[in-house]
Short mmCIF file of C-alpha atoms in Angstrom, two decimals:
data_model
loop_
_atom_site.label_atom_id
_atom_site.label_comp_id
_atom_site.label_asym_id
_atom_site.label_seq_id
_atom_site.Cartn_x
_atom_site.Cartn_y
_atom_site.Cartn_z
CA UNK A 1 97.97 125.50 98.70
CA UNK A 2 96.17 123.78 100.68
CA UNK A 3 95.24 120.26 101.60
CA UNK A 4 92.85 119.07 103.24
CA UNK A 5 91.93 116.38 105.64
CA UNK A 6 89.29 114.02 106.40
CA UNK A 7 89.01 111.23 108.94
CA UNK A 8 87.34 108.06 108.45
CA UNK A 9 87.65 106.17 111.64
CA UNK A 10 90.92 103.77 112.02
CA UNK A 11 94.77 104.65 109.39
CA UNK A 12 91.34 105.54 106.83
CA UNK A 13 92.31 109.51 105.35
CA UNK A 14 91.13 111.67 102.93
CA UNK A 15 93.51 114.24 101.74
CA UNK A 16 92.58 116.04 99.18
CA UNK A 17 93.84 119.32 97.62
CA UNK A 18 92.20 121.12 94.06
CA UNK A 19 92.99 119.91 91.43
CA UNK A 20 95.44 117.80 92.35
CA UNK A 21 94.73 113.73 93.04
CA UNK A 22 92.71 112.50 95.96
CA UNK A 23 94.41 110.20 97.32
CA UNK A 24 92.59 107.72 99.97
CA UNK A 25 94.78 106.00 102.85
CA UNK A 26 95.03 102.68 104.21
CA UNK A 27 90.68 101.85 103.01
CA UNK A 28 89.37 99.26 105.98
CA UNK A 29 86.18 96.77 105.80
CA UNK A 30 83.92 95.54 108.29
CA UNK A 31 85.97 93.33 109.28
CA UNK A 32 87.13 95.56 111.79
CA UNK A 33 83.40 96.36 113.42
CA UNK A 34 82.81 99.66 111.42
CA UNK A 35 80.98 100.34 109.06
CA UNK A 36 83.72 100.23 105.68
CA UNK A 37 83.86 103.67 104.69
CA UNK A 38 81.83 104.74 100.77
CA UNK A 39 84.76 106.70 99.11
CA UNK A 40 85.73 108.29 96.22
CA UNK A 41 89.94 108.23 95.23
CA UNK A 42 91.92 108.33 92.16
CA UNK A 43 95.02 107.21 94.08
CA UNK A 44 95.00 104.28 96.99
CA UNK A 45 97.81 103.72 99.87
CA UNK A 46 97.98 100.88 101.55
CA UNK A 47 100.90 100.26 104.80
CA UNK A 48 100.34 96.90 104.68
CA UNK A 49 97.84 93.86 103.79
CA UNK A 50 95.74 93.27 107.17
CA UNK A 51 91.63 93.65 105.81
CA UNK A 52 91.90 96.79 108.26
CA UNK A 53 93.66 98.12 105.70
CA UNK A 54 93.12 97.35 102.06
CA UNK A 55 89.68 96.75 102.16
CA UNK A 56 90.50 98.23 98.34
CA UNK A 57 87.49 98.21 96.79
CA UNK A 58 85.68 100.60 99.38
CA UNK A 59 87.38 103.68 96.97
CA UNK A 60 85.77 104.15 93.27
CA UNK A 61 87.43 105.80 91.10
CA UNK A 62 90.90 104.60 91.98
CA UNK A 63 93.46 104.02 89.59
CA UNK A 64 96.18 103.34 90.91
CA UNK A 65 97.49 101.44 94.82
CA UNK A 66 100.38 101.78 96.26
CA UNK A 67 101.97 98.95 98.37
CA UNK A 68 105.68 99.46 98.60
CA UNK A 69 108.22 101.79 99.28
CA UNK A 70 109.11 103.49 96.19
CA UNK A 71 109.84 106.90 94.70
CA UNK A 72 106.81 107.72 93.10
CA UNK A 73 104.42 110.54 91.12
CA UNK A 74 101.11 111.27 90.21
CA UNK A 75 99.30 113.53 88.42
CA UNK A 76 102.29 115.68 89.69
CA UNK A 77 101.47 114.42 93.29
CA UNK A 78 104.81 112.91 94.22
CA UNK A 79 104.51 109.56 96.87
CA UNK A 80 107.32 108.23 98.59
CA UNK A 81 107.19 104.29 100.36
CA UNK A 82 108.81 103.72 103.30
CA UNK A 83 109.56 100.22 105.06
CA UNK A 84 108.96 100.62 107.84
CA UNK A 85 108.57 97.48 109.06
CA UNK A 86 109.52 96.19 112.76
CA UNK A 87 111.62 92.89 113.13
CA UNK A 88 110.59 90.97 115.89
CA UNK A 89 112.17 87.63 117.29
CA UNK A 90 113.14 86.74 113.55
CA UNK A 91 109.49 87.68 112.86
CA UNK A 92 108.71 90.48 110.10
CA UNK A 93 105.32 92.79 110.51
CA UNK A 94 105.37 94.20 107.01
CA UNK A 95 104.70 98.12 106.98
CA UNK A 96 104.96 100.55 104.75
CA UNK A 97 104.67 104.46 105.45
CA UNK A 98 103.31 107.08 102.80
CA UNK A 99 105.61 110.31 102.29
CA UNK A 100 102.56 112.66 100.61
CA UNK A 101 103.82 115.97 99.10
CA UNK A 102 101.12 118.23 97.16
CA UNK A 103 102.62 121.21 95.88
CA UNK A 104 105.50 121.69 98.75
CA UNK A 105 103.15 120.77 101.39
CA UNK A 106 104.20 116.82 102.81
CA UNK A 107 101.55 114.63 104.73
CA UNK A 108 103.55 111.43 106.25
CA UNK A 109 100.63 108.71 107.28
CA UNK A 110 103.31 106.68 109.07
CA UNK A 111 100.47 103.27 108.80
CA UNK A 112 100.77 100.45 111.21
CA UNK A 113 104.26 101.83 112.84
CA UNK A 114 104.49 99.63 115.35
CA UNK A 115 107.84 100.95 116.69
CA UNK A 116 110.24 104.16 117.43
CA UNK A 117 112.44 104.44 114.60
CA UNK A 118 115.93 105.82 115.44
CA UNK A 119 117.14 109.17 114.24
CA UNK A 120 119.39 108.02 111.66
CA UNK A 121 115.93 105.72 109.52
CA UNK A 122 113.68 109.45 109.87
CA UNK A 123 116.75 110.59 108.45
CA UNK A 124 117.28 109.03 105.64
CA UNK A 125 113.05 109.63 104.46
CA UNK A 126 113.85 112.21 101.98
CA UNK A 127 111.91 115.57 102.31
CA UNK A 128 111.59 114.22 106.75
CA UNK A 129 112.69 117.17 107.74
CA UNK A 130 109.81 119.37 106.59
CA UNK A 131 106.28 117.44 107.86
CA UNK A 132 103.13 119.70 107.74
CA UNK A 133 101.00 117.01 109.01
CA UNK A 134 101.82 113.74 110.29
CA UNK A 135 99.47 110.40 110.60
CA UNK A 136 100.22 108.64 113.45
CA UNK A 137 98.86 104.99 115.02
CA UNK A 138 98.38 105.97 118.61
CA UNK A 139 96.41 103.57 120.38
CA UNK A 140 98.67 100.64 120.90
CA UNK A 141 97.95 96.72 119.13
CA UNK A 142 100.32 96.37 116.44
CA UNK A 143 100.98 99.93 115.72
CA UNK A 144 102.26 102.88 119.01
CA UNK A 145 101.40 102.47 122.12
CA UNK A 146 100.24 106.78 123.34
CA UNK A 147 103.81 107.35 125.29
CA UNK A 148 105.85 105.49 122.20
CA UNK A 149 104.09 108.09 119.40
CA UNK A 150 104.92 110.95 121.94
CA UNK A 151 108.50 110.50 120.84
CA UNK A 152 107.59 109.98 117.43
CA UNK A 153 106.48 113.01 117.07
CA UNK A 154 109.46 114.51 119.17
CA UNK A 155 110.91 113.55 116.01
CA UNK A 156 109.32 114.60 113.76
CA UNK A 157 108.24 117.66 114.48
CA UNK A 158 105.52 118.19 111.77
CA UNK A 159 103.54 121.29 111.44
CA UNK A 160 100.23 118.66 113.34
CA UNK A 161 99.94 115.97 113.94
CA UNK A 162 96.59 113.76 113.37
CA UNK A 163 96.62 110.66 115.99
CA UNK A 164 94.60 107.09 114.16
CA UNK A 165 94.29 104.17 114.80
CA UNK A 166 92.81 104.91 118.01
CA UNK A 167 89.72 102.86 120.16
CA UNK A 168 86.67 104.33 118.56
CA UNK A 169 83.04 103.50 119.24
CA UNK A 170 82.32 99.70 117.33
CA UNK A 171 85.35 99.06 116.58
CA UNK A 172 86.70 95.06 117.28
CA UNK A 173 89.78 96.16 117.68
CA UNK A 174 91.13 96.22 121.20
CA UNK A 175 92.94 99.70 121.39
CA UNK A 176 93.44 102.74 123.95
CA UNK A 177 91.31 105.58 123.89
CA UNK A 178 92.72 108.62 122.08
CA UNK A 179 92.94 110.72 125.47
CA UNK A 180 96.15 108.71 127.18
CA UNK A 181 98.01 109.79 123.95
CA UNK A 182 96.79 113.44 124.47
CA UNK A 183 98.46 113.00 128.21
CA UNK A 184 101.94 112.41 126.65
CA UNK A 185 101.60 114.69 124.76
CA UNK A 186 101.07 116.88 128.11
CA UNK A 187 97.48 117.91 125.89
CA UNK A 188 94.62 118.89 128.34
CA UNK A 189 91.97 119.65 125.69
CA UNK A 190 92.35 118.14 122.88
CA UNK A 191 90.96 120.20 119.34
CA UNK A 192 88.58 118.83 117.99
CA UNK A 193 87.77 119.49 114.41
CA UNK A 194 85.81 117.70 111.18
CA UNK A 195 88.53 117.98 108.87
CA UNK A 196 92.02 119.67 108.28
CA UNK A 197 92.80 121.96 106.73
CA UNK A 198 96.58 122.79 105.70
CA UNK A 199 97.42 125.04 103.49
CA UNK A 200 101.79 127.02 103.93
CA UNK A 201 100.92 130.21 105.00
CA UNK A 202 98.76 129.88 107.92
CA UNK A 203 100.98 126.96 109.89
CA UNK A 204 101.38 126.87 113.61
CA UNK A 205 104.59 128.03 115.06
CA UNK A 206 104.51 124.96 117.35
CA UNK A 207 103.22 121.36 116.67
CA UNK A 208 99.20 121.00 116.61
CA UNK A 209 97.86 118.19 117.65
CA UNK A 210 94.69 118.10 115.90
CA UNK A 211 91.41 115.14 116.84
CA UNK A 212 89.21 114.72 114.31
CA UNK A 213 85.82 113.79 113.90
CA UNK A 214 85.85 110.34 112.62
CA UNK A 215 83.57 110.80 109.19
CA UNK A 216 82.31 106.75 109.80
CA UNK A 217 80.63 108.25 112.78
CA UNK A 218 79.61 111.05 112.24
CA UNK A 219 75.71 111.45 111.41
CA UNK A 220 76.18 114.13 108.91
CA UNK A 221 79.09 113.20 107.00
CA UNK A 222 77.58 111.80 103.41
CA UNK A 223 80.43 109.60 102.48
CA UNK A 224 80.56 111.05 98.56
#
């Protein structure tokens, strides 16, 4: 099988595998400056409850929203919500990452992760040894900064890395651009794509970073 990932901007992805449910992560409202995506999906994951990540109304046909840690099985897709909260001076910033497993292909969305987790925290994530696509915040703000994001990538050693939560035209949240992250990863030229297809039979031998074109800005990107 192969899983197809499309990025709508910020931390919002649509994840599809033929014959399985469609998952939409962290849909945003236009409060963040981008036009809210119009999407169809069966299941929505919300990493934390703010307008940049919880605009569930943007997703038509969604039967279920997951926003807590736990193990879920929805239509033959296994989803694990992982507590990745950050505690700073008695202040807890809530954040739930979601590991989405389609028939052996594992996609991990780190939500608004803002710190580098310990090795042991990562080993506690079931299947974390085999992350085929890692969706990771790289632009700072409340999320990881470029250098921290590169550290997290090294901890997971995924097949593909898709950066998210960075500055794109129209976004009214102060974030860094993606270039800093590419530099931290030692990449001079980004591999850009409209969508990423991850298939078990054609995985890269070394971690490959793929910069997706946000559909919110793609002129020909139809929003169906």
